[in-house]
CSV table of C-alpha atoms in Angstrom, one decimal:
chain,number,residue,atom,x,y,z
A,1,THR,CA,32.3,-17.1,-3.9
A,2,ASN,CA,30.4,-17.9,-7.1
A,3,GLY,CA,30.7,-14.3,-7.9
A,4,TYR,CA,29.0,-13.0,-4.8
A,5,GLY,CA,31.9,-12.4,-2.4
A,6,ARG,CA,31.4,-14.3,0.8
A,7,GLY,CA,29.8,-17.7,1.1
A,8,ALA,CA,29.3,-20.8,3.2
A,9,LEU,CA,31.5,-23.9,2.6
A,10,ALA,CA,31.0,-27.4,3.9
A,11,SER,CA,33.7,-28.3,6.5
A,12,ARG,CA,32.9,-32.0,6.2
A,13,LEU,CA,31.0,-34.5,4.1
A,14,ILE,CA,27.2,-33.8,4.3
A,15,THR,CA,25.1,-36.7,3.1
A,16,GLY,CA,22.1,-36.1,0.9
A,17,GLY,CA,18.8,-35.8,2.8
A,18,SER,CA,20.6,-34.7,6.0
A,19,ILE,CA,19.9,-31.3,7.8
A,20,VAL,CA,22.7,-28.8,7.0
A,21,ALA,CA,21.5,-26.1,9.4
A,22,PRO,CA,18.4,-25.0,11.3
A,23,VAL,CA,17.0,-21.6,10.1
A,24,PRO,CA,15.0,-19.8,12.8
A,25,VAL,CA,13.0,-17.0,11.2
A,26,LEU,CA,11.4,-13.8,12.6
A,27,PRO,CA,8.2,-12.6,10.9
A,28,LEU,CA,8.2,-9.0,9.9
A,29,PRO,CA,5.6,-6.6,8.4
A,30,ARG,CA,6.7,-5.9,4.8
A,31,ASP,CA,5.5,-2.3,5.1
A,32,GLU,CA,8.0,-1.6,7.9
A,33,LEU,CA,10.9,-2.0,5.5
A,34,LYS,CA,9.7,0.9,3.3
A,35,PHE,CA,11.3,4.3,3.9
A,36,LEU,CA,11.9,7.7,2.4
A,37,ARG,CA,14.7,10.1,3.0
A,38,LEU,CA,14.2,13.4,4.8
A,39,LYS,CA,14.1,15.5,1.7
A,40,GLU,CA,11.5,13.1,0.2
A,41,TRP,CA,9.3,13.3,3.3
A,42,LYS,CA,9.2,17.1,2.9
A,43,LYS,CA,8.0,16.7,-0.7
A,44,VAL,CA,5.4,14.2,0.5
A,45,ASP,CA,4.1,16.6,3.2
A,46,ALA,CA,3.9,19.4,0.6
A,47,PHE,CA,2.1,17.0,-1.9
A,48,ARG,CA,-0.4,16.0,0.8
A,49,LYS,CA,-1.3,19.5,1.8
A,50,ARG,CA,-1.7,20.5,-1.8
A,51,SER,CA,-3.9,17.5,-2.5
A,52,VAL,CA,-6.1,18.1,0.5
A,53,ASN,CA,-6.6,21.7,-0.5
A,54,GLU,CA,-7.5,20.6,-4.1
A,55,ALA,CA,-9.9,17.8,-3.0
A,56,ALA,CA,-13.5,18.7,-2.7
A,57,ASP,CA,-14.1,16.6,0.4
A,58,GLY,CA,-10.8,17.4,2.0
A,59,LYS,CA,-9.6,13.8,1.7
A,60,ILE,CA,-6.7,12.2,-0.3
A,61,ASP,CA,-7.4,9.2,-2.5
A,62,GLY,CA,-5.2,6.2,-1.8
A,63,GLU,CA,-5.3,2.4,-1.8
A,64,GLY,CA,-6.3,1.3,1.7
A,65,ASP,CA,-3.9,2.6,4.3
A,66,GLU,CA,-1.2,3.3,1.7
A,67,LEU,CA,0.2,6.8,1.9
A,68,PRO,CA,-0.1,8.4,-1.5
A,69,LEU,CA,3.3,9.7,-2.9
A,70,PRO,CA,3.9,12.5,-5.4
A,71,PRO,CA,4.2,11.5,-9.0
A,72,ASN,CA,7.6,9.9,-10.0
A,73,MET,CA,8.3,9.0,-6.4
A,74,GLU,CA,8.5,5.4,-5.1
A,75,TRP,CA,9.1,3.9,-1.7
A,76,ARG,CA,12.7,2.9,-1.0
A,77,GLN,CA,13.4,-0.5,0.5
A,78,GLN,CA,15.7,-1.2,3.4
A,79,LEU,CA,18.7,-3.4,2.7
A,80,LEU,CA,17.2,-6.0,5.2
A,81,LEU,CA,14.7,-6.9,2.5
A,82,ASN,CA,17.4,-8.6,0.5
A,83,TYR,CA,17.9,-11.1,3.4
A,84,CYS,CA,14.2,-12.0,4.0
A,85,TYR,CA,12.1,-14.8,2.7
A,86,GLY,CA,8.6,-14.2,1.5
A,87,HIS,CA,6.0,-14.2,-1.3
A,88,GLU,CA,5.8,-11.1,-3.4
A,89,GLN,CA,2.1,-10.8,-2.7
A,90,SER,CA,2.4,-11.4,1.1
A,91,SER,CA,2.4,-8.7,3.7
A,92,VAL,CA,4.6,-10.9,5.9
A,93,LEU,CA,8.4,-11.4,5.5
A,94,LEU,CA,10.5,-14.0,7.3
A,95,PHE,CA,14.0,-12.8,8.4
A,96,PRO,CA,16.5,-15.7,9.0
A,97,TYR,CA,18.7,-15.1,12.0
A,98,GLY,CA,20.5,-18.4,12.4
A,99,LEU,CA,24.3,-18.6,12.4
A,100,PHE,CA,26.0,-18.4,9.0
A,101,VAL,CA,22.6,-18.7,7.2
A,102,ASN,CA,22.9,-15.4,5.4
A,103,TYR,CA,26.3,-16.5,3.9
A,104,ILE,CA,24.5,-19.0,1.7
A,105,ASN,CA,24.5,-17.8,-1.9
A,106,HIS,CA,22.1,-18.4,-4.8
A,107,ALA,CA,22.3,-21.0,-7.5
A,108,PRO,CA,19.5,-22.2,-9.8
A,109,SER,CA,17.9,-25.6,-9.1
A,110,SER,CA,18.6,-26.8,-12.7
A,111,SER,CA,21.7,-26.7,-14.8
A,112,GLU,CA,19.5,-25.9,-17.8
A,113,SER,CA,19.1,-22.3,-16.7
A,114,SER,CA,22.8,-21.7,-16.0
A,115,ASP,CA,26.3,-22.9,-17.0
A,116,GLY,CA,27.5,-22.6,-13.4
A,117,PRO,CA,26.9,-24.6,-10.2
A,118,VAL,CA,23.4,-25.6,-9.2
A,119,ALA,CA,21.7,-25.5,-5.8
A,120,ASN,CA,22.6,-28.3,-3.4
A,121,VAL,CA,20.3,-27.5,-0.5
A,122,LYS,CA,16.6,-26.7,-0.1
A,123,LEU,CA,14.4,-25.0,2.6
A,124,GLN,CA,11.6,-26.7,4.4
A,125,TRP,CA,9.7,-26.3,7.6
A,126,SER,CA,11.4,-28.1,10.6
A,127,GLU,CA,8.4,-30.2,11.7
A,128,ARG,CA,10.4,-31.6,14.6
A,129,LEU,CA,11.4,-28.3,16.0
A,130,MET,CA,8.1,-26.6,15.1
A,131,ASN,CA,6.2,-29.3,17.0
A,132,SER,CA,8.2,-28.5,20.2
A,133,THR,CA,7.7,-24.8,19.9
A,134,THR,CA,4.0,-25.2,19.1
A,135,THR,CA,3.6,-27.2,22.3
A,136,SER,CA,5.3,-24.4,24.4
A,137,ASN,CA,3.3,-21.7,22.7
A,138,ASN,CA,0.0,-23.6,22.7
A,139,PHE,CA,-0.5,-22.8,19.0
A,140,ASP,CA,1.2,-23.0,15.6
A,141,LEU,CA,2.4,-19.5,14.5
A,142,ARG,CA,1.9,-20.7,10.9
A,143,SER,CA,-1.9,-20.8,11.5
A,144,LEU,CA,-2.1,-17.1,12.5
A,145,THR,CA,-3.2,-14.2,10.3
A,146,PRO,CA,-0.9,-11.2,9.8
A,147,SER,CA,-2.9,-9.1,12.3
A,148,GLN,CA,-2.7,-11.9,14.9
A,149,LEU,CA,1.1,-12.1,14.3
A,150,TRP,CA,1.5,-8.4,15.0
A,151,ASP,CA,-0.6,-8.6,18.2
A,152,GLN,CA,1.7,-7.6,21.1
A,153,SER,CA,0.6,-10.6,23.1
A,154,THR,CA,2.0,-13.0,20.5
A,155,ARG,CA,5.4,-14.5,21.0
A,156,LEU,CA,7.0,-14.5,17.6
A,157,GLU,CA,9.9,-16.8,18.3
A,158,GLY,CA,9.4,-20.4,17.3
A,159,LEU,CA,9.1,-20.3,13.5
A,160,ILE,CA,11.9,-22.6,12.3
A,161,LEU,CA,13.0,-23.7,8.8
A,162,GLU,CA,15.8,-26.0,8.0
A,163,LEU,CA,18.3,-26.4,5.1
A,164,VAL,CA,18.3,-29.9,3.8
A,165,ALA,CA,21.0,-31.4,1.5
A,166,LEU,CA,19.7,-32.3,-2.0
A,167,ARG,CA,22.7,-34.6,-2.5
A,168,ASP,CA,26.0,-35.4,-1.0
A,169,ILE,CA,28.0,-32.2,-0.4
A,170,GLN,CA,31.8,-32.6,-0.4
A,171,PRO,CA,34.2,-30.9,2.1
A,172,ASP,CA,35.1,-27.4,0.9
A,173,GLU,CA,32.1,-27.4,-1.5
A,174,GLU,CA,30.0,-24.2,-1.4
A,175,ILE,CA,26.5,-24.5,0.0
A,176,LEU,CA,24.0,-23.0,-2.5
A,177,LEU,CA,20.3,-22.4,-2.3
A,178,ASP,CA,17.9,-21.5,-5.1
A,179,TYR,CA,16.4,-18.0,-4.1
A,180,GLY,CA,13.7,-18.3,-6.7
A,181,SER,CA,12.9,-16.9,-10.2
A,182,ILE,CA,11.7,-13.4,-8.9
A,183,TRP,CA,15.0,-12.9,-7.1
A,184,SER,CA,17.0,-14.0,-10.1
A,185,GLU,CA,15.2,-11.6,-12.4
A,186,ALA,CA,15.6,-8.7,-9.9
A,187,TRP,CA,19.4,-9.5,-9.6
A,188,LYS,CA,19.8,-9.6,-13.4
A,189,GLU,CA,18.1,-6.2,-13.7
A,190,HIS,CA,20.2,-4.7,-11.0
A,191,SER,CA,23.4,-6.2,-12.5
A,192,ASP,CA,22.5,-4.7,-15.9
A,193,GLN,CA,21.8,-1.3,-14.6
A,194,TYR,CA,24.4,-0.9,-11.9
A,195,PRO,CA,27.5,-0.3,-14.0
A,196,ASP,CA,25.7,2.4,-16.0
A,197,SER,CA,24.4,4.2,-12.9
A,198,ILE,CA,27.9,4.2,-11.3
A,199,LEU,CA,29.5,5.5,-14.5
A,200,LYS,CA,26.9,8.3,-14.7
A,201,LEU,CA,27.7,9.3,-11.1
A,202,ALA,CA,31.4,9.2,-11.8
A,203,ASP,CA,31.0,11.4,-14.9
A,204,ASP,CA,29.3,14.2,-13.0
A,205,HIS,CA,31.6,13.9,-10.0
A,206,THR,CA,28.9,13.0,-7.5
A,207,LEU,CA,29.9,9.5,-6.8
A,208,GLU,CA,31.7,10.3,-3.6
A,209,LYS,CA,28.7,12.3,-2.4
A,210,GLU,CA,26.1,9.7,-3.4
A,211,PHE,CA,27.6,6.5,-2.2
A,212,SER,CA,29.9,5.3,0.6
A,213,PRO,CA,30.1,1.5,0.9
A,214,ALA,CA,29.3,0.2,4.4
A,215,TYR,CA,32.6,-1.7,4.7
A,216,ILE,CA,34.5,1.5,4.1
A,217,MET,CA,32.4,3.4,6.7
A,218,ASP,CA,33.0,0.6,9.2
A,219,ASP,CA,36.8,1.0,8.7
A,220,ALA,CA,36.8,4.8,8.6
A,221,VAL,CA,34.3,5.5,11.4
A,222,THR,CA,35.3,3.9,14.7
A,223,ASN,CA,33.1,6.1,16.8
A,224,LEU,CA,29.6,7.3,15.8
A,225,ARG,CA,29.3,11.0,15.3
A,226,THR,CA,27.2,13.0,17.8
A,227,ALA,CA,24.2,15.1,16.6
A,228,GLU,CA,26.4,18.2,16.9
A,229,GLU,CA,29.2,16.6,14.8
A,230,GLN,CA,26.7,15.4,12.2
A,231,ALA,CA,25.5,19.0,11.8
A,232,GLN,CA,29.0,20.0,10.6
A,233,PHE,CA,30.1,16.7,9.1
A,234,PRO,CA,27.0,14.8,8.0
A,235,TYR,CA,27.1,11.2,6.9
A,236,PRO,CA,26.5,10.5,3.2
A,237,GLU,CA,22.8,10.1,2.3
A,238,ASN,CA,23.0,6.4,1.9
A,239,VAL,CA,24.3,5.8,5.4
A,240,PHE,CA,21.9,5.6,8.4
A,241,THR,CA,22.7,5.0,12.0
A,242,ALA,CA,20.6,2.7,14.2
A,243,CYS,CA,20.7,1.1,17.6
A,244,PHE,CA,20.7,-2.7,18.1
A,245,HIS,CA,19.2,-3.8,21.4
A,246,ARG,CA,19.4,-7.4,22.5
A,247,TYR,CA,16.6,-8.5,24.9
A,248,GLU,CA,15.2,-11.6,26.4
A,249,ASN,CA,11.6,-12.3,27.3
A,250,GLU,CA,11.0,-12.8,31.0
């Protein structure tokens, strides 16, 4: 919907100022969403060894704990980043995991910046729910530093936002949230570049090797390939397999 595919629609009248949905969020370290492919890691290892040999003190210059990369190489970002909230200068991201929350698409807050629909919900901290979880945890997670958040003794559940209707939302009307100007600019840049990159791949006949949409892989691959099968029939480079484990704190 609204040009983005899936979306969230109101099933009944939602009056302005009412809570549309709770949005529990899980804090994540931003650095953990960065990755490199295997071939790139081999280049990084070779670059590090070469840099150490060339350095007079045997050390590699870098910014803090940041691993230096070879020239013209940048960290890749996991797709999960697209679904997280956070400030661009913060080392902490907030991943929303409430039901249907990730179906809510973007729209600007003002009609002055777009000819299409405008946002009809906003995000805010759920003081009522946060107060109850603060009491059970004996502290407010929002008061912790990043290092305290990542401490293994910290229970990370309990951060809760909520979507609030900015006006009356009619039945079958799409629920829209303003993702912010940084997201809008990044989306525009991606939209402008994406057709050209796809055409380039199609021209040199590497499109089928470079990209396999996840929804096609879901339909085509009913069983995950074993390590032996992947050695003979590897997945495309853009496809990664991972395990999802559901657990409960005792």
